[in-house]
Coordinates of C-alpha atoms and ligand atoms in Angstrom, one line a residue:
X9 CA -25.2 -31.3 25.1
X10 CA -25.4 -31.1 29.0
X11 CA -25.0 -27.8 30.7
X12 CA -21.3 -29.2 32.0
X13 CA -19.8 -29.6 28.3
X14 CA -21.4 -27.0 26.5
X15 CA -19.3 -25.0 29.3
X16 CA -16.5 -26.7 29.1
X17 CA -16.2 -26.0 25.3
X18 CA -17.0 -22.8 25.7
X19 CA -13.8 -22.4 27.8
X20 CA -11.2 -24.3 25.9
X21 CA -9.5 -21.3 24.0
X22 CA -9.0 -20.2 27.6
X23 CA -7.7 -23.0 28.8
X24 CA -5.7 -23.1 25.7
X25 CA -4.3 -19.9 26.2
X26 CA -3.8 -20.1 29.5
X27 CA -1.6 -23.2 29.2
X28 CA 0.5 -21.9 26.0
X29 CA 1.0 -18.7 28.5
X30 CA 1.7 -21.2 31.5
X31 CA 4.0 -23.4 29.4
X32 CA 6.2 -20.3 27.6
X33 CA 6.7 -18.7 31.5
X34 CA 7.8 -22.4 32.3
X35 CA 10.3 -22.9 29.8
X36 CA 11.5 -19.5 30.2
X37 CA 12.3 -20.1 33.9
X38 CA 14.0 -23.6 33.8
X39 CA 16.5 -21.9 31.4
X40 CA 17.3 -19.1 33.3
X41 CA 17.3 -21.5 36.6
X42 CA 19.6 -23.6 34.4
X43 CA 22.0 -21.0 33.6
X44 CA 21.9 -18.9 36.8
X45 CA 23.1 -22.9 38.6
X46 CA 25.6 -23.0 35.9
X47 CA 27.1 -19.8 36.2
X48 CA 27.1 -20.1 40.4
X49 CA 28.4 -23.6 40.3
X50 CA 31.3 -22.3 38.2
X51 CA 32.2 -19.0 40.3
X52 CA 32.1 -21.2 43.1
X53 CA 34.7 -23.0 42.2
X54 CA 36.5 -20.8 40.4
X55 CA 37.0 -19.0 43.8
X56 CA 37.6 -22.2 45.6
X57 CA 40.5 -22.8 43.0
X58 CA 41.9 -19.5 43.3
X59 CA 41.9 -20.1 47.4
X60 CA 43.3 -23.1 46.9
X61 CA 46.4 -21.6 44.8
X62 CA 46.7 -19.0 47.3
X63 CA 47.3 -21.4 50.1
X64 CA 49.7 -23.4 47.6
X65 CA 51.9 -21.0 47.1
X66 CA 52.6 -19.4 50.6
X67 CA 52.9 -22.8 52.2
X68 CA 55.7 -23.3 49.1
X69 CA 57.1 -19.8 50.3
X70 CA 57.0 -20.7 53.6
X71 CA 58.5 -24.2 53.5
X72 CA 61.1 -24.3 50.4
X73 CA 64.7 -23.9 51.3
X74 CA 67.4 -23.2 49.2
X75 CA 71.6 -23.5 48.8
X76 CA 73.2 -20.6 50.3
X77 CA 75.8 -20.8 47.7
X78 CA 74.2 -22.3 44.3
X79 CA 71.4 -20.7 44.9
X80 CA 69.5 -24.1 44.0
X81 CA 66.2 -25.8 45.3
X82 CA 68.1 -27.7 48.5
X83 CA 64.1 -29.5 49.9
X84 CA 61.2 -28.4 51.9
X85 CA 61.6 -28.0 55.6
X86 CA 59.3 -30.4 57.7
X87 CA 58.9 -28.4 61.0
X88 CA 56.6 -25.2 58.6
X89 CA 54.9 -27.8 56.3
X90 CA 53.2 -29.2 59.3
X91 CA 52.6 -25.7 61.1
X92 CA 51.1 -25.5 57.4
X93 CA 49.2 -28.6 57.7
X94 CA 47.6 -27.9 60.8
X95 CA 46.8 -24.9 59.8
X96 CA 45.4 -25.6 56.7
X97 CA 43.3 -28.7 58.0
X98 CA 41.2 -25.8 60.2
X99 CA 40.0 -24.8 56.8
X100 CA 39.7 -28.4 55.4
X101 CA 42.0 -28.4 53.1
X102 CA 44.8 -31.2 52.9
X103 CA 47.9 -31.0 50.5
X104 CA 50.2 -33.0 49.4
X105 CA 53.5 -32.6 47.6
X106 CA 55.6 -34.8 45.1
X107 CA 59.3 -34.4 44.4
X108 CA 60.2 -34.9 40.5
X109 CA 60.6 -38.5 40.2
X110 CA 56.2 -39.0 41.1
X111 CA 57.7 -39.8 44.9
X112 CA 55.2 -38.5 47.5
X113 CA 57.9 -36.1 50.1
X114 CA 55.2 -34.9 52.5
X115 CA 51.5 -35.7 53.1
X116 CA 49.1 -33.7 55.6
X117 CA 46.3 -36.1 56.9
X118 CA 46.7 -39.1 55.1
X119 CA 46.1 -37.2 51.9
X120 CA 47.5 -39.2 48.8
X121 CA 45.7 -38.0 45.4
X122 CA 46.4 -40.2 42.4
X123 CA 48.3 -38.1 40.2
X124 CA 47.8 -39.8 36.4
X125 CA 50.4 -40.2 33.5
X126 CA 48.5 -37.6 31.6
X127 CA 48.5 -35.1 34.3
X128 CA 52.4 -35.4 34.9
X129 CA 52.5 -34.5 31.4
X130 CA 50.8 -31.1 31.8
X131 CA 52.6 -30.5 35.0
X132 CA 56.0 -30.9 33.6
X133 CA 55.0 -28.1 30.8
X134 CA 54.2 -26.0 33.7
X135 CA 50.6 -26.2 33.5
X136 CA 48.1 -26.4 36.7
X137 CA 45.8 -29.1 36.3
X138 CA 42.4 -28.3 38.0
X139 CA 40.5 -31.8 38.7
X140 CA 36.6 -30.6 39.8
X141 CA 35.6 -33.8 41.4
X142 CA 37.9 -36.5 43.0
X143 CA 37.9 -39.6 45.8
X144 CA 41.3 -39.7 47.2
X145 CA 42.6 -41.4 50.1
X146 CA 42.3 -39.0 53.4
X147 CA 42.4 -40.5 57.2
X148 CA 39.8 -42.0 58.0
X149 CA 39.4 -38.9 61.1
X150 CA 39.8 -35.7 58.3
X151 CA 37.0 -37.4 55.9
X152 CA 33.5 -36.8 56.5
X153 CA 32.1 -39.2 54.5
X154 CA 33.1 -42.7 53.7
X155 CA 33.9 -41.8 49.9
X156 CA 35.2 -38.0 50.7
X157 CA 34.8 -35.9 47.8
X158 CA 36.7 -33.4 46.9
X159 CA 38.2 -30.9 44.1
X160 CA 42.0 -30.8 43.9
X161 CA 44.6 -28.2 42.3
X162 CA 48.1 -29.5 41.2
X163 CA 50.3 -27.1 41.1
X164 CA 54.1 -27.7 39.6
X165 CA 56.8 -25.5 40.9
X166 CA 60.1 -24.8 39.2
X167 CA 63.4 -23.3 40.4
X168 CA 66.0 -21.6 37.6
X169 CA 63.1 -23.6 34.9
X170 CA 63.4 -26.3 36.5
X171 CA 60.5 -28.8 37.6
X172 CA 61.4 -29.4 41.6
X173 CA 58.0 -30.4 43.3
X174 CA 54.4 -30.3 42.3
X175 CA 51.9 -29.9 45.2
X176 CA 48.5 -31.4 44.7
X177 CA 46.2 -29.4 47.6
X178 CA 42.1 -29.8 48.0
X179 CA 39.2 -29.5 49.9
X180 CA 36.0 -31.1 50.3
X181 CA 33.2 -30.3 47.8
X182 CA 30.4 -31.2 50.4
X183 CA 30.3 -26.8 51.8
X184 CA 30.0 -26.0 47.8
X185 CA 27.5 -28.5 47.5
X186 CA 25.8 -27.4 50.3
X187 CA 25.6 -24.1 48.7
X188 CA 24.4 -25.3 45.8
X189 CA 21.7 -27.3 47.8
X190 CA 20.6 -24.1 49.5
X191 CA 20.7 -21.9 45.9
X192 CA 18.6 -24.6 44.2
X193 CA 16.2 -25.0 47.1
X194 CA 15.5 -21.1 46.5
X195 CA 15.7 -21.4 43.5
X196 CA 12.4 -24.1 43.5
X197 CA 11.0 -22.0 45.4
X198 CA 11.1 -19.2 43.8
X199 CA 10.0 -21.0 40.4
X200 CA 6.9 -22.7 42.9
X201 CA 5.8 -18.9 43.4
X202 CA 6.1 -17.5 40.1
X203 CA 4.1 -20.8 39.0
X204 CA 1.6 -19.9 41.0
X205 CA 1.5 -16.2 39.9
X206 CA 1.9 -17.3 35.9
X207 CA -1.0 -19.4 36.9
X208 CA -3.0 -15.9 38.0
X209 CA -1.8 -13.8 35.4
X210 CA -2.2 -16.6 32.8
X211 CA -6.0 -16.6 34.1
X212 CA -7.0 -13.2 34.0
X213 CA -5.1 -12.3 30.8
X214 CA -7.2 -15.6 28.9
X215 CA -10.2 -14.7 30.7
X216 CA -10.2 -10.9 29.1
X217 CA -9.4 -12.2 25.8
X218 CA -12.4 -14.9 25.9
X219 CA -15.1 -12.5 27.8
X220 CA -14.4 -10.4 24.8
X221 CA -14.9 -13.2 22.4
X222 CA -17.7 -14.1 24.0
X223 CA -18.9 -10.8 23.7
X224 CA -18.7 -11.0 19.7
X225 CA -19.9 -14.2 19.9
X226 CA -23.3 -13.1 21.5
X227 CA -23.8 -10.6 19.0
X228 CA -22.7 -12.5 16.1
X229 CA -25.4 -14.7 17.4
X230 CA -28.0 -12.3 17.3
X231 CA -27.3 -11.1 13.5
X232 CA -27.9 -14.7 12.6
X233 CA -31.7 -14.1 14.0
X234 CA -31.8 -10.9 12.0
X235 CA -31.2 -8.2 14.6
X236 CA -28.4 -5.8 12.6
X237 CA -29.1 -3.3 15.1
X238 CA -26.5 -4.6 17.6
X239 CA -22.8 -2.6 18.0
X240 CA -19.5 -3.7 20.4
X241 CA -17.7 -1.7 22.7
X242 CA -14.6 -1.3 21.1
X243 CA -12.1 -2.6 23.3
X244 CA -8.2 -2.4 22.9
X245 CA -6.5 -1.4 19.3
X246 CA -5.2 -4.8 19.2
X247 CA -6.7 -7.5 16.4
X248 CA -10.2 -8.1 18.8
X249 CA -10.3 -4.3 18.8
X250 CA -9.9 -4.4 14.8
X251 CA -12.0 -7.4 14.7
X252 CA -14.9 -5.8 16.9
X253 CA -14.1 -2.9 14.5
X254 CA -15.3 -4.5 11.3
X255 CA -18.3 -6.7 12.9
X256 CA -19.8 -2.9 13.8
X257 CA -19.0 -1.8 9.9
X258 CA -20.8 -5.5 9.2
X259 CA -24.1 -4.9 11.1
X260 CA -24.2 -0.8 9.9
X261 CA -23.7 -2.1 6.6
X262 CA -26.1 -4.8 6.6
X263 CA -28.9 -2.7 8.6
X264 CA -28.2 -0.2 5.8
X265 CA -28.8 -3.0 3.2
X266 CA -31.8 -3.6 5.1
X267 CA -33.3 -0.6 5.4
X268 CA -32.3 -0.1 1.4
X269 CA -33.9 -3.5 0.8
X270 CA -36.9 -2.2 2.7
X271 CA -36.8 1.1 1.2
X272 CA -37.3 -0.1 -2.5
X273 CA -40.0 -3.0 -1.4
X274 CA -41.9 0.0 -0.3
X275 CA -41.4 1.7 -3.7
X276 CA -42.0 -0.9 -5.5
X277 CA -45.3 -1.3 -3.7
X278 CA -46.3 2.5 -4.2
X279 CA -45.1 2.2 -7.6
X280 CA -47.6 -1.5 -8.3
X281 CA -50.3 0.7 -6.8
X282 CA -49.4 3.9 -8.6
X283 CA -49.4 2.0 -11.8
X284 CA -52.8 0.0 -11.2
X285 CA -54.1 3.4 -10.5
X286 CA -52.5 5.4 -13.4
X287 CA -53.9 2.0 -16.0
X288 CA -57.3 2.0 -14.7
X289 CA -57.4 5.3 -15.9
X290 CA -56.8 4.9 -19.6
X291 CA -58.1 1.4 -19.6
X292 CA -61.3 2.9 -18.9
X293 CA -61.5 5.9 -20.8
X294 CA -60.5 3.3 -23.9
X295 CA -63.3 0.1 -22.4
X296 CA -65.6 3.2 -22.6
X297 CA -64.8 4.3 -26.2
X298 CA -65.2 0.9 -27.3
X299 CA -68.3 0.3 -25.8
X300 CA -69.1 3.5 -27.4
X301 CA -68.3 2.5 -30.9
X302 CA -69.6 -1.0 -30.8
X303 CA -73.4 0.5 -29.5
X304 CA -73.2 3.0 -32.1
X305 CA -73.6 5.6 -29.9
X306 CA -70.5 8.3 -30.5
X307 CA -71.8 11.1 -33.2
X308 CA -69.8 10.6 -36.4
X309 CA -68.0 13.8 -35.5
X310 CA -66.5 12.9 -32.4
X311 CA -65.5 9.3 -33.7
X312 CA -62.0 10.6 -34.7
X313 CA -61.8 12.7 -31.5
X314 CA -62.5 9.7 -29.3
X315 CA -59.9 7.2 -31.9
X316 CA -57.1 9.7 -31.1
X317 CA -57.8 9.9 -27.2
X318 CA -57.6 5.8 -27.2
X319 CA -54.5 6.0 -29.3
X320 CA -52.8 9.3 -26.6
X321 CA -54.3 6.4 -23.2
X322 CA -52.4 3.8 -25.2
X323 CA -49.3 5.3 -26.0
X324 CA -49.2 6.5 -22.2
X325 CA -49.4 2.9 -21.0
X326 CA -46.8 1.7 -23.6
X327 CA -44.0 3.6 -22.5
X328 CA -45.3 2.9 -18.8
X329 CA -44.4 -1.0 -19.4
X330 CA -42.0 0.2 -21.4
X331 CA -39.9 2.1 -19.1
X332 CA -40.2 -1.0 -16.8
X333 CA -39.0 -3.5 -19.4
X334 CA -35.7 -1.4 -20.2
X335 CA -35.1 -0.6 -16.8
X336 CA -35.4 -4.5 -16.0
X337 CA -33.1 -5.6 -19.4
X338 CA -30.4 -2.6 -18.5
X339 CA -30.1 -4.0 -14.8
X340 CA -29.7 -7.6 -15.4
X341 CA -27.0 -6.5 -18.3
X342 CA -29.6 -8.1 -21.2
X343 CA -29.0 -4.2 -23.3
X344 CA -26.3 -4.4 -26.4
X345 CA -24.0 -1.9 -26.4
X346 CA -22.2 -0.6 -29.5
X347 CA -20.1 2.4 -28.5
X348 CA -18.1 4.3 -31.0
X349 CA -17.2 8.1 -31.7
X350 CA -20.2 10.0 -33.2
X351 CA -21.4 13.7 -33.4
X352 CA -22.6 14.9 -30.1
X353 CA -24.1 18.3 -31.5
X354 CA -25.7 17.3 -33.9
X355 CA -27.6 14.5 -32.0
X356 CA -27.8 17.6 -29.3
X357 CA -29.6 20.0 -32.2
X358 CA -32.0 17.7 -32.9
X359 CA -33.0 16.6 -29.4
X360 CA -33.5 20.6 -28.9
X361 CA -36.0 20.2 -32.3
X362 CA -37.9 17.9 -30.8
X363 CA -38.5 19.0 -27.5
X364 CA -39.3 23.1 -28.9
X365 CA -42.8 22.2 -28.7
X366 CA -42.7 20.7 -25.1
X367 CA -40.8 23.5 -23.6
X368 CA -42.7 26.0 -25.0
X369 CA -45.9 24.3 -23.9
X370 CA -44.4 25.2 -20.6
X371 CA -43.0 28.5 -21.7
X372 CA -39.4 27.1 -21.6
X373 CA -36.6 28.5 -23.9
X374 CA -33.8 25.5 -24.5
X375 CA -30.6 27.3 -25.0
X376 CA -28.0 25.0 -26.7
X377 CA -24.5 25.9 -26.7
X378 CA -22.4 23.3 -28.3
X379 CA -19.8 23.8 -30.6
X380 CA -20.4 22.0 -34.3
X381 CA -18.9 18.7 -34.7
X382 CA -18.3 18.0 -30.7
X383 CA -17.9 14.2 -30.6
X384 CA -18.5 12.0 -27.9
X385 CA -17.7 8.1 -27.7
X386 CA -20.7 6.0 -26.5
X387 CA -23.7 4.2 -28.1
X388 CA -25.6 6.3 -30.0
X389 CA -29.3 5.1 -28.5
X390 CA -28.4 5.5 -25.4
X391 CA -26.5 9.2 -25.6
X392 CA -30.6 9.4 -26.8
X393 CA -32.3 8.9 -24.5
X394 CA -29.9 10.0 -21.4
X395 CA -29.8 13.4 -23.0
X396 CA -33.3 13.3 -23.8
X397 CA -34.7 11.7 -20.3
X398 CA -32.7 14.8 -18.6
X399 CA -33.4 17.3 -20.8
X400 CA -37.3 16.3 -20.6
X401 CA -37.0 16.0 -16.9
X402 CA -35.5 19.7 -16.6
X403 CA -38.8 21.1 -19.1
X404 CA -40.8 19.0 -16.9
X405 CA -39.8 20.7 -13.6
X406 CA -39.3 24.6 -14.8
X407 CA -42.3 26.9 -15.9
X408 CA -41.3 30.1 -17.5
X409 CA -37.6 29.6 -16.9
X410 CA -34.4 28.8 -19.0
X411 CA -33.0 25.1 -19.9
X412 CA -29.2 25.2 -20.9
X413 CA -27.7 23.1 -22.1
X414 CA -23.8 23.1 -22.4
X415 CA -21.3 20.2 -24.5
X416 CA -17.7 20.6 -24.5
X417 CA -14.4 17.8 -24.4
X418 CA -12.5 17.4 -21.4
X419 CA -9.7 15.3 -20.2
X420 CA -9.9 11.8 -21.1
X421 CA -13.8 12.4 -22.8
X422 CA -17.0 14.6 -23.4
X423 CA -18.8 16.9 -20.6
X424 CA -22.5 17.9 -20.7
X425 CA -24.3 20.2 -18.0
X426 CA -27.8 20.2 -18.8
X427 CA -29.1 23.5 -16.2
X428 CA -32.6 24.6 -15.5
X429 CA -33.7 27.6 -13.3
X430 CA -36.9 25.3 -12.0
X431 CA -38.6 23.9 -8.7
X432 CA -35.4 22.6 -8.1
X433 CA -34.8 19.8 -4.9
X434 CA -34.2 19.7 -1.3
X435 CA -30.7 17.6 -0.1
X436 CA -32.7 14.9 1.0
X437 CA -34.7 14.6 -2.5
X438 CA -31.4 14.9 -4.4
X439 CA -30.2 11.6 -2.1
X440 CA -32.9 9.5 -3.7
X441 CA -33.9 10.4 -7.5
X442 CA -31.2 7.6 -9.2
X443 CA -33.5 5.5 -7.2
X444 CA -36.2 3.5 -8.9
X445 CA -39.7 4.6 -9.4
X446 CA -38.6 7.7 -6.8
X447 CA -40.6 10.9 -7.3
X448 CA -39.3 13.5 -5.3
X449 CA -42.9 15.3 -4.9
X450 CA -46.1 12.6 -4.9
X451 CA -48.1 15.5 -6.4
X452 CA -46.4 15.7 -9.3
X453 CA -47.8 12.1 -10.6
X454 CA -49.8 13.6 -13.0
X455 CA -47.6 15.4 -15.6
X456 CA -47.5 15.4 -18.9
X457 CA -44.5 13.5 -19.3
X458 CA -43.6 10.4 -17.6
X459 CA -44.8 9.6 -14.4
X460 CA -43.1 6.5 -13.3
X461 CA -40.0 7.2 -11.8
X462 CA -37.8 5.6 -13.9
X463 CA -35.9 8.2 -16.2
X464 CA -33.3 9.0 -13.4
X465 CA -32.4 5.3 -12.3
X466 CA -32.3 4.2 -16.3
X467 CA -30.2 7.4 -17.1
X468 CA -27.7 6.2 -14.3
X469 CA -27.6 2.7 -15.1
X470 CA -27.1 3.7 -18.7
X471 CA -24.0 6.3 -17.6
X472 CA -22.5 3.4 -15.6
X473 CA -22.7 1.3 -18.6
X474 CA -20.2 4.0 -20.6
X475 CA -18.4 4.1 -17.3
X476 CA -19.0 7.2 -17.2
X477 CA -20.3 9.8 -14.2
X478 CA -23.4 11.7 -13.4
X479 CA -23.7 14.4 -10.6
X480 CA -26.5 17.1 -10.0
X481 CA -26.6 19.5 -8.0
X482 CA -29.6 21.4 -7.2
X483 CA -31.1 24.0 -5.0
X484 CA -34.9 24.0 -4.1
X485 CA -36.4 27.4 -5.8
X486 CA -33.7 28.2 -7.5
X487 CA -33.2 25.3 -10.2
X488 CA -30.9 21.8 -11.0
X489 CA -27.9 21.3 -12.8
X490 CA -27.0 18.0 -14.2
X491 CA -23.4 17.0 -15.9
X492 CA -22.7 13.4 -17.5
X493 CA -19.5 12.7 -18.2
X494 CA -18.7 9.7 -20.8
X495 CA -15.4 8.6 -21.3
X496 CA -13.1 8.8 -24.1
X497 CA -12.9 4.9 -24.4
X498 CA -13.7 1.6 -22.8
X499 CA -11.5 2.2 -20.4
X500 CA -12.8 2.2 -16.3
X501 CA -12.9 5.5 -15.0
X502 CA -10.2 6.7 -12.4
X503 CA -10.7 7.1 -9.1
X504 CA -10.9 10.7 -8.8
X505 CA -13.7 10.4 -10.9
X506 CA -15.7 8.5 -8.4
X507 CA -17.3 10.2 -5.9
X508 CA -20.6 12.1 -4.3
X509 CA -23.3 11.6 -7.2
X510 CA -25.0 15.1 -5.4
Ligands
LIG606 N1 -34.6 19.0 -13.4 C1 -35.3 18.6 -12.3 N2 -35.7 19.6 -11.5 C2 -36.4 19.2 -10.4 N3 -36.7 17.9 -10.0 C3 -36.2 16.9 -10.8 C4 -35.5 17.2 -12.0 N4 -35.2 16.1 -12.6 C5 -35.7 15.1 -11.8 N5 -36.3 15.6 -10.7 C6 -37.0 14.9 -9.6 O1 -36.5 13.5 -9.6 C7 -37.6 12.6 -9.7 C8 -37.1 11.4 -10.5 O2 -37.0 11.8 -11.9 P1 -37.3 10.6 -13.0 O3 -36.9 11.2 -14.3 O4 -36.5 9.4 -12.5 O5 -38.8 10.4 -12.8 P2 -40.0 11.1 -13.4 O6 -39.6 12.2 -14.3 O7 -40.9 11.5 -12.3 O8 -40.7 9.9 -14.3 P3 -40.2 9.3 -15.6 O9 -39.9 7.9 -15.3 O10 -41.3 9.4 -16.6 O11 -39.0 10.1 -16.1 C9 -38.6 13.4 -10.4 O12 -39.9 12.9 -10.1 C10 -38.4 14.8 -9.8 O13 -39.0 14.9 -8.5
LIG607 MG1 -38.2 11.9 -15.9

């Protein structure tokens, strides 16, 4: 594409707008020109008429004579219809009148309008007949035009009811039509100017709208080469404004998806090298024993020492690939899930048996306070090991303290706070431990339990499986607090159920 066209595409939707903008202010002012001619044409002539009625009837008043003694229409006298006449044909206007039997009785000028069959009809009735646009015969000296045209009133006059004399009187139409003239001339005028200003406005008002198309255009642009970190000027609440409104949301969103994206690579990373690490470990304390036993070397007496140290490496680098494996299955929706209404305290009491030993290792007391027979509806593995993974986590993170651990119904399902008076975390620790293979503190890689990072981020993916909800809250020093909610059935939770998981 040449320089020339790219531009010229780039500049249609102004031109486009510009010309619907042009075309609408068009329209709009040949109607109103339309209707403002109409309306003057037809006041003009409307007072024309009335002027011509006027004169009508006081050259009738002044003319007419009547019988002493009947008191009856007697005829016109000449001498005042031709003061009237001369009068009159100052002002252009000619009359004419007719007695009752359609005989012309006086004429000023030459003036001899065709009166039709139809007409005399009307007239008769009483009726003034009003005839816009007419040719009739004038002298050749009154006319100013070979075919002069004028608009004629005739006007019937009655005496005791009776029809006596009709008087047809007009004046030229070429002074109205000069008017007319001069109004329309204006008038093209006027629509020339506010052409040329629509043409103006119509420009800048496109040119806004496309610069700040454009605008959005560029940036849009520059997501497609990967650059999120681009925001508009929000211009205007109009639908650009709204528009540039959800492109900023867009790039925010996808820089945060980024940055998440980027985030967990890096995890993942620490995690492959964490895990190399923590297997080279084991795998040589086990190559060792081996090499041990197969040389003959390891004293009889410390054979079963060294068989149950292999067995402790291995069992650690099970549940490492282990963890890993569920976490994979429960995110890519591969885990069964049979949920039905079981007994949550009892489960609870025996979790508690299990993990005496560990608590008290670390000088923990597990305080369980869950009244008999408190069910819960979920899948029985799973309430396991989400129970378990927190309650281990909590032993795992408090030395010398208190882990309680609390189970009671609620509206629409089962409640349990699991609360430790450990280490505790800082806000921007309690932001990330859902998150896979996160561990809030790098020196804690080494504990007895677990070290992969995984218990939070399969504990939530299992809650969100139930549709349920977990939320901790915690407080660095001073201990955390963790409450699972599961629902009472399969039902999706409400939205006031949603909300901050901290
Ligand atoms: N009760 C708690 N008190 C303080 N910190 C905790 C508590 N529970 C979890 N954490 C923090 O959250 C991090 C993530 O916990 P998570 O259970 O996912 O991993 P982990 O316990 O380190 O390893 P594993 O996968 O073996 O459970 C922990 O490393 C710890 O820093
Ligand atoms: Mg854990």
């Amino acid at each position: 594409m040449t320089k020339l066209t790219k531009k010229i595409t780039r500049t249609k939707l102004m031109y486009r707008l510009m010309l619907s903008f042009f075309a609408i202010m068009v329209l709009l002012m040949i109607i109103l020109s339309i209707s403002f001619i109409d309306v003057t044409n037809r006041s003009m002539y409307r007072d024309t008429w009335r002027q011509l009625r006027q004169d009508s009837d006081s050259l009738i008043q002044d003319s007419i004579r009547y019988d002493p003694v009947e008191h009856d229409f007697k005829g016109f006298a000449t001498p005042e219809l031709e003061t009237n006449a001369r009068l009159l044909a100052h002002q252009d206007v000619h009359f004419a009148i007719y007695d009752t039997s359609q005989q012309q009785v006086f004429t000023s000028n030459g003036f001899t309008p065709t009166i039709t069959a139809a007409n005399w009809v009307k007239l008769k009735k009483g009726q003034t007949v009003y005839i816009k646009l007419t040719t009739p015969r004038v002298s050749k000296k009154v006319s100013r035009t070979s075919l002069p045209r004028m608009t004629v009133i005739l006007r019937p006059y009655r005496v005791k009811k009776k029809l006596v004399a009709v008087v047809a009187i007009a004046t030229f139409v070429s002074s109205l039509e000069e008017n007319m003239h001069e109004i329309k001339l204006n008038l093209l005028v006027a629509l020339f100017f506010a052409g040329v200003l629509t043409i103006i406005a119509s420009y800048i008002f496109s040119r806004s709208v496309t610069i700040r198309i454009n605008r959005l255009r560029n940036l849009t642009y520059q997501v497609t080469k990967g650059n999120y970190n681009v925001r508009l000027r929000i211009m205007g609440n109009d639908e650009i404004g709204d528009l540039a409104r959800s492109f900023n949301q867009m790039t925010a969103s996808l820089q945060n998806s980024q940055a998440e994206i980027h985030r967990q690579e890096e995890r993942r990373r620490q995690f492959m090298a964490n895990a190399a690490h923590e297997m080279r470990t084991p795998l040589t304390t086990i190559n060792g024993i081996l090499e041990g036993l197969q040389y003959d070397v390891i004293p009889e007496e410390d054979k079963k020492h060294s068989i149950e140290l292999m067995q402790n490496e291995t069992k650690r680098l099970i549940r490492l690939v282990n963890d890993n494996l569920n976490y994979e299955k429960i995110r890519t929706n591969q885990i069964s899930m049979d949920r039905k209404l079981f007994d949550a305290a009892a489960v609870l009491h025996n979790l508690k048996e299990q993990l005496t030993k560990k608590a008290s290792a670390k000088g923990d007391q597990i305080d369980l306070a869950v009244a008999d027979g408190l069910l819960v509806y979920a899948d029985y593995d799973h309430f396991v090991q989400i129970m378990f993974n927190i309650i281990q986590n909590a032993i795992q993170f408090t030395k010398n303290g208190r882990i309680h651990v609390r189970g009671k119904q609620v509206a629409r399902g089962t409640e349990f706070v699991i609360q430790d008076d450990g280490i505790g975390m800082t806000p921007d620790q309690l932001d990330n431990i859902w998150e896979r293979y996160y561990k809030a503190d790098k020196s804690r890689m080494n504990t007895k339990y677990g070290e992969s990072g995984l218990g939070l981020a399969i504990v939530h993916q299992l809650v969100n499986l139930h549709n349920g909800k977990i939320t901790v809250k915690s407080k660095i020093g001073v201990g955390s607090t963790f409450t699972v909610f599961f629902p009472n059935s399969d039902e999706v939770l409400p939205k006031d159920h949603d909300g901050d998981e901290n």
